PDB file of C-alpha atoms and ligand atoms in Angstrom:
ATOM      1  CA  MET A   1      26.292 -24.015 -81.406  1.00 70.00           C
ATOM      2  CA  PRO A   2      24.707 -25.149 -84.709  1.00 76.00           C
ATOM      3  CA  GLN A   3      24.060 -29.084 -85.088  1.00 85.00           C
ATOM      4  CA  TYR A   4      26.238 -30.778 -87.930  1.00 97.00           C
ATOM      5  CA  GLU A   5      25.781 -34.148 -89.297  1.00 97.00           C
ATOM      6  CA  THR A   6      29.385 -34.850 -90.183  1.00 98.00           C
ATOM      7  CA  ILE A   7      31.464 -32.799 -87.721  1.00 98.00           C
ATOM      8  CA  LEU A   8      31.419 -31.920 -84.103  1.00 98.00           C
ATOM      9  CA  THR A   9      32.126 -28.512 -82.828  1.00 98.00           C
ATOM     10  CA  GLU A  10      32.590 -27.174 -79.349  1.00 98.00           C
ATOM     11  CA  GLN A  11      33.796 -23.997 -77.601  1.00 98.00           C
ATOM     12  CA  ASN A  12      36.437 -24.728 -74.832  1.00 98.00           C
ATOM     13  CA  GLY A  13      37.304 -20.976 -73.477  1.00 98.00           C
ATOM     14  CA  ALA A  14      38.744 -19.056 -76.397  1.00 98.00           C
ATOM     15  CA  VAL A  15      39.614 -22.173 -78.322  1.00 98.00           C
ATOM     16  CA  THR A  16      37.230 -23.583 -81.090  1.00 98.00           C
ATOM     17  CA  VAL A  17      37.477 -27.429 -81.506  1.00 98.00           C
ATOM     18  CA  ILE A  18      36.382 -29.028 -84.846  1.00 98.00           C
ATOM     19  CA  THR A  19      35.954 -32.558 -84.955  1.00 98.00           C
ATOM     20  CA  LEU A  20      35.673 -34.667 -88.275  1.00 98.00           C
ATOM     21  CA  ASN A  21      33.305 -37.389 -87.205  1.00 98.00           C
ATOM     22  CA  ARG A  22      32.740 -40.136 -89.843  1.00 97.00           C
ATOM     23  CA  PRO A  23      34.853 -42.684 -88.169  1.00 96.00           C
ATOM     24  CA  GLN A  24      33.053 -45.433 -89.772  1.00 95.00           C
ATOM     25  CA  SER A  25      34.488 -44.077 -93.218  1.00 97.00           C
ATOM     26  CA  LEU A  26      37.946 -43.017 -91.548  1.00 98.00           C
ATOM     27  CA  ASN A  27      36.458 -39.398 -91.792  1.00 98.00           C
ATOM     28  CA  ALA A  28      36.572 -39.285 -95.418  1.00 98.00           C
ATOM     29  CA  LEU A  29      35.746 -35.835 -96.738  1.00 97.00           C
ATOM     30  CA  SER A  30      32.487 -35.773 -98.542  1.00 95.00           C
ATOM     31  CA  SER A  31      30.798 -32.721 -99.783  1.00 93.00           C
ATOM     32  CA  VAL A  32      28.568 -32.278 -96.822  1.00 95.00           C
ATOM     33  CA  VAL A  33      31.823 -32.578 -94.603  1.00 96.00           C
ATOM     34  CA  LEU A  34      33.175 -29.681 -97.069  1.00 93.00           C
ATOM     35  CA  GLU A  35      29.992 -27.613 -96.315  1.00 94.00           C
ATOM     36  CA  GLU A  36      29.796 -28.268 -92.722  1.00 97.00           C
ATOM     37  CA  LEU A  37      33.754 -27.355 -92.222  1.00 97.00           C
ATOM     38  CA  ILE A  38      33.109 -24.000 -94.361  1.00 96.00           C
ATOM     39  CA  SER A  39      30.341 -23.132 -91.933  1.00 97.00           C
ATOM     40  CA  ALA A  40      32.025 -23.907 -88.889  1.00 97.00           C
ATOM     41  CA  PHE A  41      35.225 -22.116 -89.759  1.00 97.00           C
ATOM     42  CA  ALA A  42      33.318 -19.103 -90.839  1.00 97.00           C
ATOM     43  CA  ALA A  43      31.560 -19.454 -87.458  1.00 97.00           C
ATOM     44  CA  TYR A  44      34.950 -19.518 -85.843  1.00 98.00           C
ATOM     45  CA  GLN A  45      36.169 -16.535 -87.993  1.00 97.00           C
ATOM     46  CA  ALA A  46      33.060 -14.520 -86.913  1.00 97.00           C
ATOM     47  CA  ASP A  47      33.031 -14.981 -83.089  1.00 98.00           C
ATOM     48  CA  ASP A  48      35.211 -12.497 -81.465  1.00 97.00           C
ATOM     49  CA  SER A  49      35.524 -14.681 -78.253  1.00 97.00           C
ATOM     50  CA  GLN A  50      37.274 -17.435 -80.331  1.00 98.00           C
ATOM     51  CA  LEU A  51      41.091 -16.825 -80.735  1.00 98.00           C
ATOM     52  CA  CYS A  52      42.438 -20.340 -81.831  1.00 98.00           C
ATOM     53  CA  ALA A  53      41.008 -23.209 -83.392  1.00 98.00           C
ATOM     54  CA  VAL A  54      41.976 -27.149 -83.565  1.00 98.00           C
ATOM     55  CA  LEU A  55      40.800 -29.407 -86.062  1.00 98.00           C
ATOM     56  CA  THR A  56      41.214 -33.151 -85.410  1.00 98.00           C
ATOM     57  CA  GLY A  57      39.474 -36.559 -86.450  1.00 98.00           C
ATOM     58  CA  SER A  58      37.407 -38.709 -84.329  1.00 97.00           C
ATOM     59  CA  GLY A  59      38.596 -42.170 -83.366  1.00 92.00           C
ATOM     60  CA  GLU A  60      42.137 -43.277 -83.046  1.00 88.00           C
ATOM     61  CA  LYS A  61      42.692 -44.362 -86.438  1.00 96.00           C
ATOM     62  CA  ALA A  62      42.344 -41.491 -88.721  1.00 98.00           C
ATOM     63  CA  PHE A  63      42.395 -37.652 -89.229  1.00 98.00           C
ATOM     64  CA  ALA A  64      40.904 -38.055 -92.462  1.00 98.00           C
ATOM     65  CA  ALA A  65      41.688 -40.965 -95.058  1.00 97.00           C
ATOM     66  CA  GLY A  66      40.935 -38.750 -98.044  1.00 97.00           C
ATOM     67  CA  ALA A  67      38.193 -37.265-100.204  1.00 96.00           C
ATOM     68  CA  ASP A  68      35.062 -39.544-100.232  1.00 96.00           C
ATOM     69  CA  ILE A  69      36.121 -42.059-102.927  1.00 96.00           C
ATOM     70  CA  LYS A  70      32.408 -43.597-102.876  1.00 96.00           C
ATOM     71  CA  GLU A  71      30.937 -40.061-103.492  1.00 94.00           C
ATOM     72  CA  MET A  72      33.515 -39.496-106.414  1.00 93.00           C
ATOM     73  CA  ALA A  73      33.649 -42.991-107.973  1.00 95.00           C
ATOM     74  CA  ASP A  74      30.685 -42.242-110.575  1.00 94.00           C
ATOM     75  CA  LYS A  75      30.790 -38.466-110.749  1.00 93.00           C
ATOM     76  CA  PRO A  76      31.523 -37.172-114.329  1.00 94.00           C
ATOM     77  CA  ALA A  77      34.314 -35.270-115.060  1.00 94.00           C
ATOM     78  CA  ALA A  78      32.325 -32.165-116.188  1.00 95.00           C
ATOM     79  CA  ASP A  79      30.657 -31.881-112.794  1.00 93.00           C
ATOM     80  CA  PHE A  80      34.276 -31.700-111.093  1.00 92.00           C
ATOM     81  CA  TYR A  81      35.134 -28.969-113.783  1.00 94.00           C
ATOM     82  CA  ASN A  82      31.667 -26.970-113.743  1.00 94.00           C
ATOM     83  CA  GLN A  83      31.260 -26.896-109.935  1.00 90.00           C
ATOM     84  CA  ASP A  84      35.113 -26.313-109.677  1.00 90.00           C
ATOM     85  CA  PHE A  85      35.371 -29.180-107.325  1.00 86.00           C
ATOM     86  CA  PHE A  86      37.621 -28.574-104.167  1.00 87.00           C
ATOM     87  CA  SER A  87      38.134 -24.798-104.809  1.00 88.00           C
ATOM     88  CA  ARG A  88      36.190 -23.807-101.917  1.00 89.00           C
ATOM     89  CA  TRP A  89      38.274 -25.338 -99.290  1.00 88.00           C
ATOM     90  CA  THR A  90      41.283 -23.021-100.006  1.00 88.00           C
ATOM     91  CA  SER A  91      38.984 -19.863-100.401  1.00 88.00           C
ATOM     92  CA  HIS A  92      37.378 -20.558 -96.993  1.00 90.00           C
ATOM     93  CA  LEU A  93      39.616 -22.569 -94.763  1.00 90.00           C
ATOM     94  CA  VAL A  94      42.892 -20.855 -95.775  1.00 90.00           C
ATOM     95  CA  LYS A  95      42.100 -17.474 -97.308  1.00 90.00           C
ATOM     96  CA  ALA A  96      38.749 -16.368 -95.319  1.00 94.00           C
ATOM     97  CA  THR A  97      39.970 -18.017 -91.887  1.00 97.00           C
ATOM     98  CA  ARG A  98      42.342 -15.190 -90.875  1.00 97.00           C
ATOM     99  CA  LYS A  99      42.452 -16.370 -87.083  1.00 98.00           C
ATOM    100  CA  PRO A 100      45.139 -19.148 -86.407  1.00 98.00           C
ATOM    101  CA  TRP A 101      43.896 -22.811 -86.591  1.00 98.00           C
ATOM    102  CA  ILE A 102      46.092 -26.109 -85.782  1.00 98.00           C
ATOM    103  CA  ALA A 103      45.499 -29.460 -87.329  1.00 98.00           C
ATOM    104  CA  ALA A 104      45.908 -32.233 -84.500  1.00 98.00           C
ATOM    105  CA  VAL A 105      46.457 -35.254 -86.772  1.00 98.00           C
ATOM    106  CA  ASN A 106      45.719 -38.589 -85.148  1.00 97.00           C
ATOM    107  CA  GLY A 107      46.232 -41.472 -87.671  1.00 97.00           C
ATOM    108  CA  PHE A 108      45.864 -41.473 -91.355  1.00 98.00           C
ATOM    109  CA  ALA A 109      46.034 -38.174 -93.282  1.00 98.00           C
ATOM    110  CA  LEU A 110      45.753 -39.238 -96.633  1.00 98.00           C
ATOM    111  CA  GLY A 111      44.950 -37.626-100.029  1.00 98.00           C
ATOM    112  CA  GLY A 112      42.626 -34.854 -99.334  1.00 97.00           C
ATOM    113  CA  GLY A 113      43.212 -35.586 -95.407  1.00 98.00           C
ATOM    114  CA  CYS A 114      46.945 -34.667 -95.861  1.00 98.00           C
ATOM    115  CA  GLU A 115      45.843 -31.636 -98.063  1.00 98.00           C
ATOM    116  CA  LEU A 116      43.346 -30.565 -95.571  1.00 97.00           C
ATOM    117  CA  ALA A 117      45.932 -30.756 -92.606  1.00 98.00           C
ATOM    118  CA  MET A 118      48.510 -28.862 -94.762  1.00 98.00           C
ATOM    119  CA  MET A 119      45.690 -25.925 -95.049  1.00 97.00           C
ATOM    120  CA  ALA A 120      46.282 -25.452 -91.112  1.00 98.00           C
ATOM    121  CA  ASP A 121      48.766 -22.943 -89.704  1.00 98.00           C
ATOM    122  CA  PHE A 122      50.817 -25.955 -88.472  1.00 98.00           C
ATOM    123  CA  ILE A 123      50.207 -29.681 -87.748  1.00 98.00           C
ATOM    124  CA  ILE A 124      50.894 -31.434 -84.394  1.00 98.00           C
ATOM    125  CA  ALA A 125      50.753 -35.066 -85.205  1.00 98.00           C
ATOM    126  CA  SER A 126      50.265 -38.069 -82.930  1.00 98.00           C
ATOM    127  CA  GLU A 127      52.995 -40.784 -83.256  1.00 98.00           C
ATOM    128  CA  ASN A 128      51.026 -43.030 -85.119  1.00 97.00           C
ATOM    129  CA  ALA A 129      50.139 -40.496 -87.871  1.00 98.00           C
ATOM    130  CA  LYS A 130      50.647 -41.338 -91.472  1.00 98.00           C
ATOM    131  CA  PHE A 131      50.845 -38.997 -94.400  1.00 98.00           C
ATOM    132  CA  GLY A 132      50.466 -39.742 -98.106  1.00 98.00           C
ATOM    133  CA  GLN A 133      49.205 -38.568-101.455  1.00 98.00           C
ATOM    134  CA  PRO A 134      47.921 -41.856-102.780  1.00 98.00           C
ATOM    135  CA  GLU A 135      45.787 -40.288-105.427  1.00 98.00           C
ATOM    136  CA  ILE A 136      47.721 -42.023-108.122  1.00 98.00           C
ATOM    137  CA  LYS A 137      46.691 -45.484-107.194  1.00 98.00           C
ATOM    138  CA  LEU A 138      43.208 -44.281-108.038  1.00 97.00           C
ATOM    139  CA  GLY A 139      44.225 -42.987-111.434  1.00 97.00           C
ATOM    140  CA  VAL A 140      44.095 -39.433-110.353  1.00 97.00           C
ATOM    141  CA  ALA A 141      46.421 -36.883-108.693  1.00 97.00           C
ATOM    142  CA  PRO A 142      46.117 -34.474-105.670  1.00 97.00           C
ATOM    143  CA  GLY A 143      43.367 -31.961-106.162  1.00 95.00           C
ATOM    144  CA  MET A 144      43.130 -29.978-103.052  1.00 95.00           C
ATOM    145  CA  GLY A 145      46.790 -28.658-102.846  1.00 95.00           C
ATOM    146  CA  GLY A 146      48.853 -31.787-102.330  1.00 97.00           C
ATOM    147  CA  SER A 147      51.135 -31.054-105.150  1.00 97.00           C
ATOM    148  CA  GLN A 148      51.794 -27.565-104.266  1.00 97.00           C
ATOM    149  CA  ARG A 149      51.426 -27.450-100.337  1.00 97.00           C
ATOM    150  CA  LEU A 150      53.316 -30.690 -99.779  1.00 98.00           C
ATOM    151  CA  THR A 151      56.380 -29.654-102.239  1.00 98.00           C
ATOM    152  CA  ARG A 152      56.720 -26.413-100.375  1.00 97.00           C
ATOM    153  CA  ALA A 153      56.776 -28.153 -97.036  1.00 97.00           C
ATOM    154  CA  ILE A 154      59.250 -30.963 -97.690  1.00 98.00           C
ATOM    155  CA  GLY A 155      60.882 -29.958-101.116  1.00 97.00           C
ATOM    156  CA  LYS A 156      60.685 -31.615-104.595  1.00 98.00           C
ATOM    157  CA  SER A 157      62.399 -34.735-103.975  1.00 98.00           C
ATOM    158  CA  LYS A 158      60.390 -36.420-101.198  1.00 98.00           C
ATOM    159  CA  ALA A 159      57.084 -34.801-102.539  1.00 98.00           C
ATOM    160  CA  MET A 160      57.522 -36.093-106.011  1.00 98.00           C
ATOM    161  CA  GLU A 161      58.451 -39.542-104.320  1.00 98.00           C
ATOM    162  CA  MET A 162      55.134 -39.662-102.347  1.00 98.00           C
ATOM    163  CA  CYS A 163      52.986 -38.374-105.091  1.00 98.00           C
ATOM    164  CA  LEU A 164      54.600 -40.849-107.683  1.00 98.00           C
ATOM    165  CA  THR A 165      54.567 -43.977-105.544  1.00 98.00           C
ATOM    166  CA  GLY A 166      51.751 -43.191-103.018  1.00 98.00           C
ATOM    167  CA  ARG A 167      53.677 -44.129-100.173  1.00 98.00           C
ATOM    168  CA  MET A 168      52.955 -43.193 -96.662  1.00 98.00           C
ATOM    169  CA  MET A 169      55.275 -41.084 -94.438  1.00 98.00           C
ATOM    170  CA  ASP A 170      55.214 -41.942 -90.742  1.00 98.00           C
ATOM    171  CA  ALA A 171      54.932 -39.097 -87.857  1.00 98.00           C
ATOM    172  CA  ALA A 172      58.616 -39.166 -87.395  1.00 98.00           C
ATOM    173  CA  GLU A 173      59.853 -38.809 -91.053  1.00 98.00           C
ATOM    174  CA  ALA A 174      56.921 -36.132 -91.348  1.00 98.00           C
ATOM    175  CA  GLU A 175      58.320 -34.157 -88.346  1.00 98.00           C
ATOM    176  CA  ARG A 176      62.077 -34.766 -89.664  1.00 98.00           C
ATOM    177  CA  SER A 177      60.784 -33.394 -92.952  1.00 98.00           C
ATOM    178  CA  GLY A 178      59.358 -30.206 -91.564  1.00 98.00           C
ATOM    179  CA  LEU A 179      55.788 -31.370 -92.416  1.00 98.00           C
ATOM    180  CA  VAL A 180      54.536 -31.166 -89.014  1.00 98.00           C
ATOM    181  CA  ALA A 181      55.710 -29.135 -86.027  1.00 98.00           C
ATOM    182  CA  ARG A 182      55.720 -31.526 -83.370  1.00 98.00           C
ATOM    183  CA  THR A 183      54.839 -35.257 -82.559  1.00 98.00           C
ATOM    184  CA  VAL A 184      53.320 -36.382 -79.457  1.00 98.00           C
ATOM    185  CA  PRO A 185      52.127 -39.833 -78.229  1.00 98.00           C
ATOM    186  CA  LEU A 186      48.368 -40.131 -79.315  1.00 97.00           C
ATOM    187  CA  ALA A 187      47.029 -40.242 -75.589  1.00 97.00           C
ATOM    188  CA  ASP A 188      48.637 -36.695 -75.473  1.00 98.00           C
ATOM    189  CA  LEU A 189      47.663 -35.225 -78.777  1.00 98.00           C
ATOM    190  CA  MET A 190      44.751 -33.276 -77.864  1.00 98.00           C
ATOM    191  CA  ALA A 191      45.916 -32.093 -74.566  1.00 98.00           C
ATOM    192  CA  GLU A 192      49.087 -30.716 -76.461  1.00 98.00           C
ATOM    193  CA  ALA A 193      47.159 -29.294 -79.207  1.00 98.00           C
ATOM    194  CA  MET A 194      44.848 -27.335 -76.727  1.00 98.00           C
ATOM    195  CA  LYS A 195      47.730 -26.165 -74.797  1.00 98.00           C
ATOM    196  CA  THR A 196      49.405 -24.853 -78.069  1.00 98.00           C
ATOM    197  CA  ALA A 197      45.862 -23.328 -79.063  1.00 98.00           C
ATOM    198  CA  GLU A 198      45.565 -21.552 -75.515  1.00 98.00           C
ATOM    199  CA  THR A 199      49.083 -20.362 -75.769  1.00 98.00           C
ATOM    200  CA  ILE A 200      48.277 -18.769 -79.152  1.00 98.00           C
ATOM    201  CA  ALA A 201      44.695 -17.538 -77.908  1.00 98.00           C
ATOM    202  CA  ALA A 202      46.300 -15.688 -75.090  1.00 98.00           C
ATOM    203  CA  MET A 203      48.496 -13.667 -77.531  1.00 98.00           C
ATOM    204  CA  PRO A 204      47.176 -10.231 -78.759  1.00 98.00           C
ATOM    205  CA  PRO A 205      44.646 -11.149 -81.325  1.00 97.00           C
ATOM    206  CA  MET A 206      45.582  -8.869 -83.902  1.00 97.00           C
ATOM    207  CA  ALA A 207      49.231  -9.607 -83.638  1.00 98.00           C
ATOM    208  CA  ALA A 208      48.318 -13.302 -84.047  1.00 98.00           C
ATOM    209  CA  MET A 209      46.312 -12.562 -87.294  1.00 98.00           C
ATOM    210  CA  VAL A 210      49.337 -10.263 -88.382  1.00 98.00           C
ATOM    211  CA  ASN A 211      52.000 -13.067 -87.532  1.00 98.00           C
ATOM    212  CA  LYS A 212      49.940 -15.368 -89.566  1.00 98.00           C
ATOM    213  CA  GLU A 213      49.486 -13.246 -92.603  1.00 97.00           C
ATOM    214  CA  MET A 214      53.251 -12.634 -92.667  1.00 97.00           C
ATOM    215  CA  VAL A 215      54.361 -16.290 -92.732  1.00 97.00           C
ATOM    216  CA  ASN A 216      51.580 -17.279 -95.181  1.00 96.00           C
ATOM    217  CA  ALA A 217      53.053 -14.462 -97.299  1.00 96.00           C
ATOM    218  CA  ALA A 218      56.249 -16.210 -97.877  1.00 95.00           C
ATOM    219  CA  TYR A 219      54.563 -18.888 -99.894  1.00 90.00           C
ATOM    220  CA  GLU A 220      53.195 -15.938-102.208  1.00 92.00           C
ATOM    221  CA  MET A 221      55.842 -13.204-102.675  1.00 96.00           C
ATOM    222  CA  THR A 222      59.387 -12.761-103.683  1.00 97.00           C
ATOM    223  CA  LEU A 223      61.638 -12.377-100.927  1.00 97.00           C
ATOM    224  CA  ASP A 224      61.956  -8.479-101.416  1.00 97.00           C
ATOM    225  CA  GLN A 225      58.024  -7.992-101.669  1.00 97.00           C
ATOM    226  CA  GLY A 226      57.789 -10.417 -98.673  1.00 97.00           C
ATOM    227  CA  LEU A 227      60.113  -8.238 -96.503  1.00 98.00           C
ATOM    228  CA  LEU A 228      58.497  -5.096 -97.406  1.00 98.00           C
ATOM    229  CA  HIS A 229      55.140  -6.611 -96.732  1.00 97.00           C
ATOM    230  CA  GLU A 230      56.362  -7.682 -93.248  1.00 98.00           C
ATOM    231  CA  ARG A 231      57.799  -4.131 -92.571  1.00 98.00           C
ATOM    232  CA  ARG A 232      54.665  -2.389 -93.275  1.00 98.00           C
ATOM    233  CA  LEU A 233      52.348  -4.731 -91.301  1.00 97.00           C
ATOM    234  CA  PHE A 234      55.019  -4.459 -88.594  1.00 98.00           C
ATOM    235  CA  GLN A 235      54.588  -0.609 -88.800  1.00 97.00           C
ATOM    236  CA  ILE A 236      50.890  -0.879 -88.483  1.00 97.00           C
ATOM    237  CA  LEU A 237      51.048  -2.924 -85.339  1.00 97.00           C
ATOM    238  CA  THR A 238      53.235  -0.374 -83.665  1.00 97.00           C
ATOM    239  CA  ALA A 239      50.239   1.972 -83.823  1.00 97.00           C
ATOM    240  CA  THR A 240      47.832  -0.580 -81.766  1.00 98.00           C
ATOM    241  CA  GLU A 241      46.667  -0.075 -78.246  1.00 98.00           C
ATOM    242  CA  ASP A 242      48.053  -3.691 -77.562  1.00 98.00           C
ATOM    243  CA  LYS A 243      51.416  -2.843 -78.624  1.00 98.00           C
ATOM    244  CA  ALA A 244      51.532   0.131 -76.080  1.00 98.00           C
ATOM    245  CA  GLU A 245      50.121  -2.273 -73.482  1.00 98.00           C
ATOM    246  CA  GLY A 246      52.475  -5.229 -74.444  1.00 98.00           C
ATOM    247  CA  MET A 247      55.521  -2.975 -74.083  1.00 98.00           C
ATOM    248  CA  ALA A 248      54.110  -1.381 -70.793  1.00 98.00           C
ATOM    249  CA  ALA A 249      53.212  -4.639 -69.308  1.00 98.00           C
ATOM    250  CA  PHE A 250      56.854  -6.001 -70.082  1.00 98.00           C
ATOM    251  CA  ILE A 251      58.454  -3.166 -68.355  1.00 98.00           C
ATOM    252  CA  GLU A 252      55.850  -3.270 -65.525  1.00 98.00           C
ATOM    253  CA  LYS A 253      56.699  -6.979 -65.128  1.00 98.00           C
ATOM    254  CA  ARG A 254      53.007  -7.958 -65.437  1.00 97.00           C
ATOM    255  CA  ASP A 255      50.796  -9.856 -68.028  1.00 96.00           C
ATOM    256  CA  GLY A 256      49.267  -7.735 -70.697  1.00 97.00           C
ATOM    257  CA  LYS A 257      45.690  -7.334 -71.189  1.00 97.00           C
ATOM    258  CA  TRP A 258      44.543  -7.292 -74.964  1.00 98.00           C
ATOM    259  CA  LYS A 259      41.967  -5.351 -76.692  1.00 96.00           C
ATOM    260  CA  GLY A 260      42.689  -6.998 -80.141  1.00 95.00           C
ATOM    261  CA  ARG A 261      43.099  -3.392 -81.566  1.00 96.00           C
TER     262      ARG A 261
HETATM  263  N1  LIG B   1      36.672 -42.591 -98.942  1.00 66.31           N
HETATM  264  C1  LIG B   1      35.547 -43.228 -98.877  1.00 66.31           C
HETATM  265  N2  LIG B   1      35.631 -44.246 -97.832  1.00 66.31           N
HETATM  266  C2  LIG B   1      36.869 -44.439 -97.109  1.00 66.31           C
HETATM  267  C3  LIG B   1      38.001 -43.943 -97.719  1.00 66.31           C
HETATM  268  C4  LIG B   1      37.868 -42.741 -98.443  1.00 66.31           C
HETATM  269  N3  LIG B   1      38.881 -42.069 -98.800  1.00 66.31           N
HETATM  270  N4  LIG B   1      38.881 -44.443 -97.004  1.00 66.31           N
HETATM  271  C5  LIG B   1      38.428 -45.636 -96.005  1.00 66.31           C
HETATM  272  N5  LIG B   1      37.358 -45.493 -96.337  1.00 66.31           N
HETATM  273  C6  LIG B   1      36.365 -46.388 -95.831  1.00 66.31           C
HETATM  274  C7  LIG B   1      36.336 -47.880 -96.481  1.00 66.31           C
HETATM  275  O1  LIG B   1      35.907 -48.276 -97.729  1.00 66.31           O
HETATM  276  C8  LIG B   1      35.947 -48.768 -95.419  1.00 66.31           C
HETATM  277  O2  LIG B   1      34.535 -48.712 -95.516  1.00 66.31           O
HETATM  278  P1  LIG B   1      33.823 -50.108 -95.487  1.00 66.31           P
HETATM  279  O3  LIG B   1      33.753 -50.550 -93.945  1.00 66.31           O
HETATM  280  O4  LIG B   1      32.305 -49.802 -95.643  1.00 66.31           O
HETATM  281  O5  LIG B   1      34.311 -51.073 -96.413  1.00 66.31           O
HETATM  282  C9  LIG B   1      36.154 -48.052 -93.927  1.00 66.31           C
HETATM  283  O6  LIG B   1      36.500 -46.618 -94.375  1.00 66.31           O
HETATM  284  C10 LIG B   1      37.434 -48.441 -93.157  1.00 66.31           C
HETATM  285  O7  LIG B   1      38.457 -48.441 -94.116  1.00 66.31           O
HETATM  286  P2  LIG B   1      39.413 -49.885 -94.475  1.00 66.31           P
HETATM  287  O8  LIG B   1      38.562 -51.081 -94.222  1.00 66.31           O
HETATM  288  O9  LIG B   1      40.024 -49.581 -95.874  1.00 66.31           O
HETATM  289  O10 LIG B   1      40.524 -49.925 -93.291  1.00 66.31           O
HETATM  290  P3  LIG B   1      42.062 -50.309 -93.227  1.00 66.31           P
HETATM  291  O11 LIG B   1      42.666 -50.195 -92.000  1.00 66.31           O
HETATM  292  O12 LIG B   1      42.062 -51.675 -93.993  1.00 66.31           O
HETATM  293  O13 LIG B   1      42.910 -49.187 -94.616  1.00 66.31           O
HETATM  294  C11 LIG B   1      43.362 -47.195 -95.317  1.00 66.31           C
HETATM  295  C12 LIG B   1      43.149 -47.979 -94.110  1.00 66.31           C
HETATM  296  C13 LIG B   1      44.814 -47.419 -95.788  1.00 66.31           C
HETATM  297  C14 LIG B   1      43.514 -45.493 -95.046  1.00 66.31           C
HETATM  298  C15 LIG B   1      42.692 -47.232 -96.435  1.00 66.31           C
HETATM  299  O14 LIG B   1      41.207 -47.130 -96.100  1.00 66.31           O
HETATM  300  C16 LIG B   1      42.742 -46.553 -97.588  1.00 66.31           C
HETATM  301  O15 LIG B   1      43.583 -46.752 -98.237  1.00 66.31           O
HETATM  302  N6  LIG B   1      41.713 -45.476 -97.884  1.00 66.31           N
HETATM  303  C17 LIG B   1      41.916 -44.548 -99.083  1.00 66.31           C
HETATM  304  C18 LIG B   1      43.007 -43.784 -99.125  1.00 66.31           C
HETATM  305  C19 LIG B   1      43.105 -42.785-100.330  1.00 66.31           C
HETATM  306  O16 LIG B   1      43.315 -43.298-101.264  1.00 66.31           O
HETATM  307  N7  LIG B   1      42.929 -41.550-100.195  1.00 66.31           N
HETATM  308  C20 LIG B   1      42.706 -40.651-101.170  1.00 66.31           C
HETATM  309  C21 LIG B   1      41.448 -40.322-101.720  1.00 66.31           C
HETATM  310  S1  LIG B   1      41.440 -39.144-103.202  1.00 66.31           S
HETATM  311  C22 LIG B   1      41.648 -37.758-102.627  1.00 66.31           C
HETATM  312  O17 LIG B   1      41.624 -37.590-101.682  1.00 66.31           O
HETATM  313  C23 LIG B   1      41.788 -36.730-103.629  1.00 66.31           C
HETATM  314  C24 LIG B   1      40.972 -36.603-104.851  1.00 66.31           C
HETATM  315  C25 LIG B   1      40.955 -37.548-105.908  1.00 66.31           C
HETATM  316  C26 LIG B   1      39.960 -37.798-106.965  1.00 66.31           C
HETATM  317  C27 LIG B   1      39.428 -38.903-107.196  1.00 66.31           C
HETATM  318  C28 LIG B   1      38.206 -39.077-108.212  1.00 66.31           C
HETATM  319  C29 LIG B   1      37.809 -40.647-108.681  1.00 66.31           C
END
């Protein structure tokens, strides 16, 4: 495994665990973190032995308290624009990562931290988790998808209130609002995230990728286009060896053995 400066990675069976590891700055997302995350997610995507990933933050206080304010404070606007700052998160962590991954949110997920968590396929949160888009208090606004993904996740009224006031939402409200899939005690967070990741990793791998692609398509397409896309992908899956195996295994009352094809 490569050595990183700001994140930790480990393989646990078929599950890759990636941990943001700058607890002294509440796992703030610097440019180095961005590059290292891109590299770690590319390695996960490329490794056929790895079938699900979990992203979490080190320490008990924060998943990530946002983009690194100290790094951005003196950066000229032209650099943000010319470098198309923040664009690489979506292209690498969302679009290029076709295998499933879960955000295990332990504590603060603010600004870019909330936006990073929302790039995951779903979020499992600890009871002490807090979500927010406080960028307005810095004189700016979300820059990594907060205004778009949060609005799609929890609706206009709540998303607008959070962006305009910068208030934090606790884990219970986040679960009620549909932002997170499940809330668990902090002490159980990684065990629950790993159990869920192992469940996904035990599924037929190609079917897992197709299920992910289908659900994500709901964000991009009209209902008619999405339904057609779903049917076509379903029809492709019926030609796979894993479909034959899965149905035979059901009829023979045994577990399936997957080939990912
Ligand atoms: N960036 C850099 N350092 C941070 C960040 C951050 N986002 N968040 C916390 N830290 C650092 C603190 O500066 C502090 O460092 P030090 O010990 O050297 O002073 C250390 O982490 C611990 O933090 P606190 O002492 O503040 O801990 P508290 O428990 O008192 O407070 C909070 C915790 C409430 C999470 C508080 O740290 C906080 O409000 N953090 C900032 C949250 C935030 O505003 N996030 C959004 C960032 S902006 C963004 O993500 C989108 C891009 C916007 C572009 C801006 C262009 C200028």
